[in-house]
Structures are given as C-alpha cells and as structure tokens.
Amino acid sequence: MGLEMRLGSPKAYLAAAIGAAVTLFVVSEAMSRSDDKAHDIVTQMTLDEKIRLVHGVMPLPFGPAVTLPADVLPSAGYIEGIPHLGIPALRETDASLGVAYVMGLRHDGATALPSGLASAAGWNPQSTYEAGAMIGREAWRKGFNVLLAGGANLTRDPRNGRNFEYLGEDPLLAGTLAGAAMRGIQAQHVISTLKHFALNNQETGRHDLNVRIEEAAARESDLLAFEIALEAGHPGAVMCSYNRVNGPYACDNDWLLNRVLKTDWHFPGWVMSDWGAVPGIDAALHGLDQQSGEQLDKEIYFGALLKQKAQSDPIWLRRLDDMALRIVYSMQEIGIDAYPPQISAIDFAADAAIAQRVAEEGIVLLSNPRNLLPLAAKAQNIAIIGGHADIGVISGGGSSQVAPPGGPAATIPLGGLTQLEAFFHTALYMPSSPLAAIRSRNPHAHFAYDSGEYVSAAAALAKRSDLVILFATKWMGEGVDAPDLTLPGGQDALIDAVTKANPNTIIVLETGGPVLMPWLNQAGAVLEAWYPGARGGEAIARVLFGDVDAAGHLPMTFPVSEAQLPNREMPGAGLTEGTGFDVSYPEGSNVGYRWFAAQDVKPLFAFGHGLSYTQFRFGGLALARGRKLTASFTVTNTGAREGIAVPQLYLLQAPQGTRQRLVGWERLALKPGESRTVTVAIDQRLLADWSQERHGWSIKPGRYAFALGMSAQMPVGSSSDVILAGRVLPP
Ligand code: GLC
C-alpha cells in the first residue's frame, strides 16, 4: 500500500518523487485552504519554531528525563508553544472517559464517565455530546487544551481489552456517537482526538501485529466509523495507532494517512502519533504530522533530524510547513489560542449528574422472564452479593483511567512486570456503592451483604432471603486482552449456586464487554451495567426500581461462545513480545451482527437488544426516494408505563443477497398509548460497496429490503423495500 521509501538509492528518489507528489498534492490542498491566518502565522515561523511544533514529550517519569516548565503537571503530552506568534503550548490529557489520573500522579480528581460501551448502549447522540462537553469543560478548567478523546475503533473482537473505551461494533452507531462526543469536547475550546487510526482492534501484540485487510472491507467498516466520526465531529487531531496496516505501521502509512484521511476525506487537521508509535523519519512524508511522547521512541525523529532534512531538501521543507500549518489551523479552528484554559473550580456534583444520566441510559435489561424488575419496594430481606457492591463500581484500566475527587473507593492491583504495566493492570472502584443506593431506595427492608468469596456462605444467605441482587464484574484494560469471554474469579460458580438457592436472583453485570452466561436460565433477571462511572451505584438503583425505564440497547453482540467468533482464538496469543504476526479478519466488513446474519447464527443476545419496562409497537415503515433516501415509521407505547424506545432500521437484503446493516435509528420517550412517527435519512454509503476500481462507493442497481427491529435479530413485522438504480458516490 504505502510507498516503502529508502531514500538514497535512485529507485528511492523516484519513489520519493512519487510519494512527494502525493504529499505535495496534500500540501497544496492544505495550503490552499481558506484559513489565511494560520498560513500567515506559519510563514512568520523560523525553521526552529516549525520543528518545535511537531514533536513533544510525555511529562511523566518514564524514559529519559525531560526538563519542563514548572506549570506542566503530570499528564500525557506537552508541546512547546510560540508565544510571540500567539501559539499556546499544547497541554494534552487523556482521554475518552474523563481527565485521566495518570497512575495516581495526579490527585485533583475528575468526573468519571461510564464506559464508552455504556454511552453507546444509550444510542443517544445528545447525551454523548453532553458527556463530551462535560469532560472537555473539566479538562479546560484543569489547564488542558487537548483531550486525547475520541476512541472510535470498532469492537471487532469482544476480548479486546480496550473495548470499554469504544462505542461498539457498528460504524454508523460508533461514528455518530464519537462525532457527537468530539463536538461536545471542542465546544469547550479543547481539541479532541479521533483515535486509534486505524484497525487497532486488539491489545495482544498491538506494537507487533500487522492487519491484513482488503481495502473495501476496511472502508465499509472500521474506516467508515472514522469517516462518519470525522464528518460529525470535525476533530482537530487524529491519533494514528501502534499496529501495522497491510505492511506499514499506521503512523507511517501513506495510504492510510495521505490517501484515505487527508486526500479522500479532506482532513484539515493534524495527525499525532500514539505514544511510542513512530518507526522513523519517513513517517513525516507518509502523513504523520507530530511525534508524541517522543522519549518512548527510539529517536526524536521530528527534531534535529527533521530540521536537517528540511534544510537540505525543499520537499521536506514543504512537508514541514504543512505539518505546522495543520497544527496551527486546528488551534485556531477550535480556538485554543483565543480561549486559553483557565484553572478554575469544577462543579463536580453537576458533572456527576451528567455521568449518572449517561449510565442510566446505557443500562441494558437483558432478561426479565418473571418480571422481577422493576423492583417493587416490598421485599423485606434483601441479599446483596459480590462485585464489591458495598463500596462501589468497577472501571476499566489503562491510559483512560479516571479517579474521582477524593480518590477511588479501592484499587486492586492485578500485577505487572513494569511500573507502567502495574499501573495499567489495576482495578479501580468508583466510590458509588450500589448497596448504599439500593438501601436508600428501600430503607425499611433488611439488607445483608456477602462478598461472594465463599460460594457456600453466599448460597446460604440467598436461601434465607426474599430477594438477591448479585453483582458480577469483569475487569478489562489497555495493554491486555481477556483470554476468553468467561466471568473471571469463579463468579459463574457463585452465580450458579446462588440462583439455585434462590430463583429470585437478579444478576447485575459490570463488565467491559460481552460475557458468557451458563447460568442464564436460572437467573431471575439480568442487567448489563457496564462500567457505570462516577455515580454508577445510583444509576443501577434507579433502573432496578424503575425510576427510569430500562433504556439501554446492546452496541455489540453477546455471543454464545467464542466458537461463534470469526477468529475463534485471539490472534497472536502466546507469542513473545516483538514477534510480528498477521491478523486477518474472515468477516471482512461484516463486523459483529453483520457476521452473525451472514453466517445465519443466533447469538446469546443480539446487537440492539434491550428490554423495556413497557412494550412498544413499530409499524408503517415506508421508504421515500428523494434527494436522500428516507424511511418513516410509527412507534407506539402499548404498555402501561412511560418508556424509551429505540427502533432500529436495518437493511436486510440487497442485490448482493443477505446483507444486514444498521441504516438508522431513533430514541423516543413515549407515554402509555402515545404514538409518534419519525423519519430517518439513510446514508447511502451503508447501501454501497467500496469500489476499488472506481475508488468510490458503488450502489448496485436492484431491490433493497429493509425492516424495523428492536434488535438485529428481531425484525418486528414492518418491512419495506425499494428498487434503486445503480450509482457511484464520490469517495
Ligand atoms: C496510549 C494510548 C493512547 C493514549 C496515549 C497517551 O498508549 O494508546 O490512547 O492517548 O498513550 O497516554
């Protein structure tokens, strides 16, 4: 894909000229953009000032010591500014779930959003926008002007340790929500960062793996999520990922960065590397604009070495100009120069309320066969078991880890050989106790708590209780994947014994993705609460008691077993670090539910699944061809309680045959008996194939059949089809 350039040989110069042609095309496009101010500033820069902008350090005690201004606090990144030109230093913090606490090196506390999967399970762009605005505001008030937030990788493999940071398996859902979050962040004059570009879908061997994927498969799935996020969020920066894509590293990938991102998608901002992801100086020619956390790389490529290249070769100088222009352009577009951060007080109560609302909207009622839920406050002897529910709720590990003001309720070390690994592998509990929240909702009942450490004791308590609420946790984190989909630590045996001892047992899952449920038929009800964030306990209680409807819908498929996955074994598992390996995706662009549909396989719980405390009817699906293809349909609350409906519109059949793709959805609050008709516009890329030869989207002429669903497995009656003429859409 990318031009492999080894400058120095004649062949290389030819390749360099070709590569430079692409780069020049990109530079010329970038330079031609209307933003003259950025252009004027860059033309005033000295060579050293341009170099200053394109590489930065990680202000943390890792790698070679670096000297920094006194006001640079422990955080992810720092890039010097150019004060006489009004260019502020870039002060970068992690990340998508709030201002990270950086291995405990920061003690100021921040509001922890629920996991990305919890946000995605809410299917609510407005809430995701508000969540982004909240963490953007906190970052700004802590002195940061770049938030490395905007994770939009598809959850291709449910074992991926970082799925909790992401927004599910569907490109439309993930891209739309990532865009909303980034818009919210940037409205606070803080630059957001779409990441990790691209195809960084597992942690196992993330520095060593090479994803082998056809361009069309990538364009119709992972890249489409990023493309939609870019259009919806206009992030100032994109972070390229550690892995290789079809050979070259993502941060040194001419096809990914110069062709797809900057040429096809017209991305005007800058590409920063992930920390320690720069393989060499040529990455600059292949589209990388900034070396991040430089002390983690083998060399500071974008410092003296780049300066030397720029001094001796006009092609490199033009590239450097474009690198600087892109950074200054984003700074001005988002206003970090005009609205510099002000260290100021944060309303943590108001921010926690936002986190709680996002958590409530994302809690998924998976099963409720005997209508145990919502809880009527009549049970007198209630047992709360497991999950450290007496102290709080679990969260995911790694660079995105947030710790609340006043510190965590508990941190449980999970082990690691290095300081960084040990930090990443820590289970941090937010001080929001489900037990306390449930107790406050039902003060007259008698409560007992059992840690679940001894199955016999837990089962005995369950036996003598009216009702049992059992919390099960599965920690996941950056740098490591789950070896399988089981609940760890003997929790399945615990659940089996407790549900046998008392069928009135509600299971509340706090997990970083799908888990297997061998005990499902014994459970009185099952809720997926994900990592529910700063006020997760309160959110869980409110859904349990029906103060709010169970409104969540799965953003990713829960398989019956790993045997249903395209890659049954995690690619690269067991290889020693540094051993390169290929990862191929048999599913191609059929990620998640698309794969289950193509294979005609039934999962444990389908993408889009989520029960409500009321009932809905969907009907009257009608498609209309106009300037855009639209679909309208009616949703009615046929139950006795107010509830939230999330009707999903799927393409089911295309001229190519069975092809399930989410093409639209709505989220509606409806009172009993209330009906509403909604119209959704269908993004035609979702009906198309990526055409290699035309280098664009191609819609095959013929019949396209659609259906409404309460999940990917539940088309509810109303279906409709339309005959489309063939057409080619521009890239
Ligand atoms: C990491 C992560 C990235 C994070 C960066 C800075 O290794 O991959 O998401 O923003 O380093 O901490």
XYZ file of C-alpha atoms in Angstrom, residues 381-385 448-450 454-470 494-506:
38
model
C -34.930 -9.440 53.318
C -32.588 -8.431 50.542
C -29.184 -10.017 49.972
C -26.566 -8.075 48.074
C -23.741 -10.319 46.885
C -27.270 -8.356 54.153
C -24.069 -8.198 52.144
C -21.810 -11.093 51.210
C -17.221 -18.353 49.737
C -19.883 -19.814 47.463
C -21.399 -21.817 50.327
C -21.926 -18.747 52.507
C -23.393 -16.740 49.619
C -25.770 -19.569 48.692
C -26.858 -19.955 52.311
C -27.603 -16.224 52.570
C -29.503 -16.364 49.266
C -31.593 -19.253 50.529
C -32.847 -17.287 53.538
C -33.506 -14.064 51.594
C -36.619 -12.831 49.773
C -34.573 -11.279 47.015
C -30.957 -11.470 45.888
C -29.076 -8.901 43.826
C -25.749 -10.376 42.747
C -21.088 -18.365 42.532
C -23.984 -17.322 40.306
C -24.913 -20.943 39.651
C -25.106 -21.749 43.375
C -26.920 -18.553 44.338
C -29.507 -18.766 41.560
C -30.167 -22.395 42.511
C -30.566 -21.350 46.142
C -32.975 -18.563 45.272
C -34.614 -18.088 41.852
C -35.461 -14.505 42.805
C -31.924 -13.521 41.969
C -31.106 -10.504 39.824
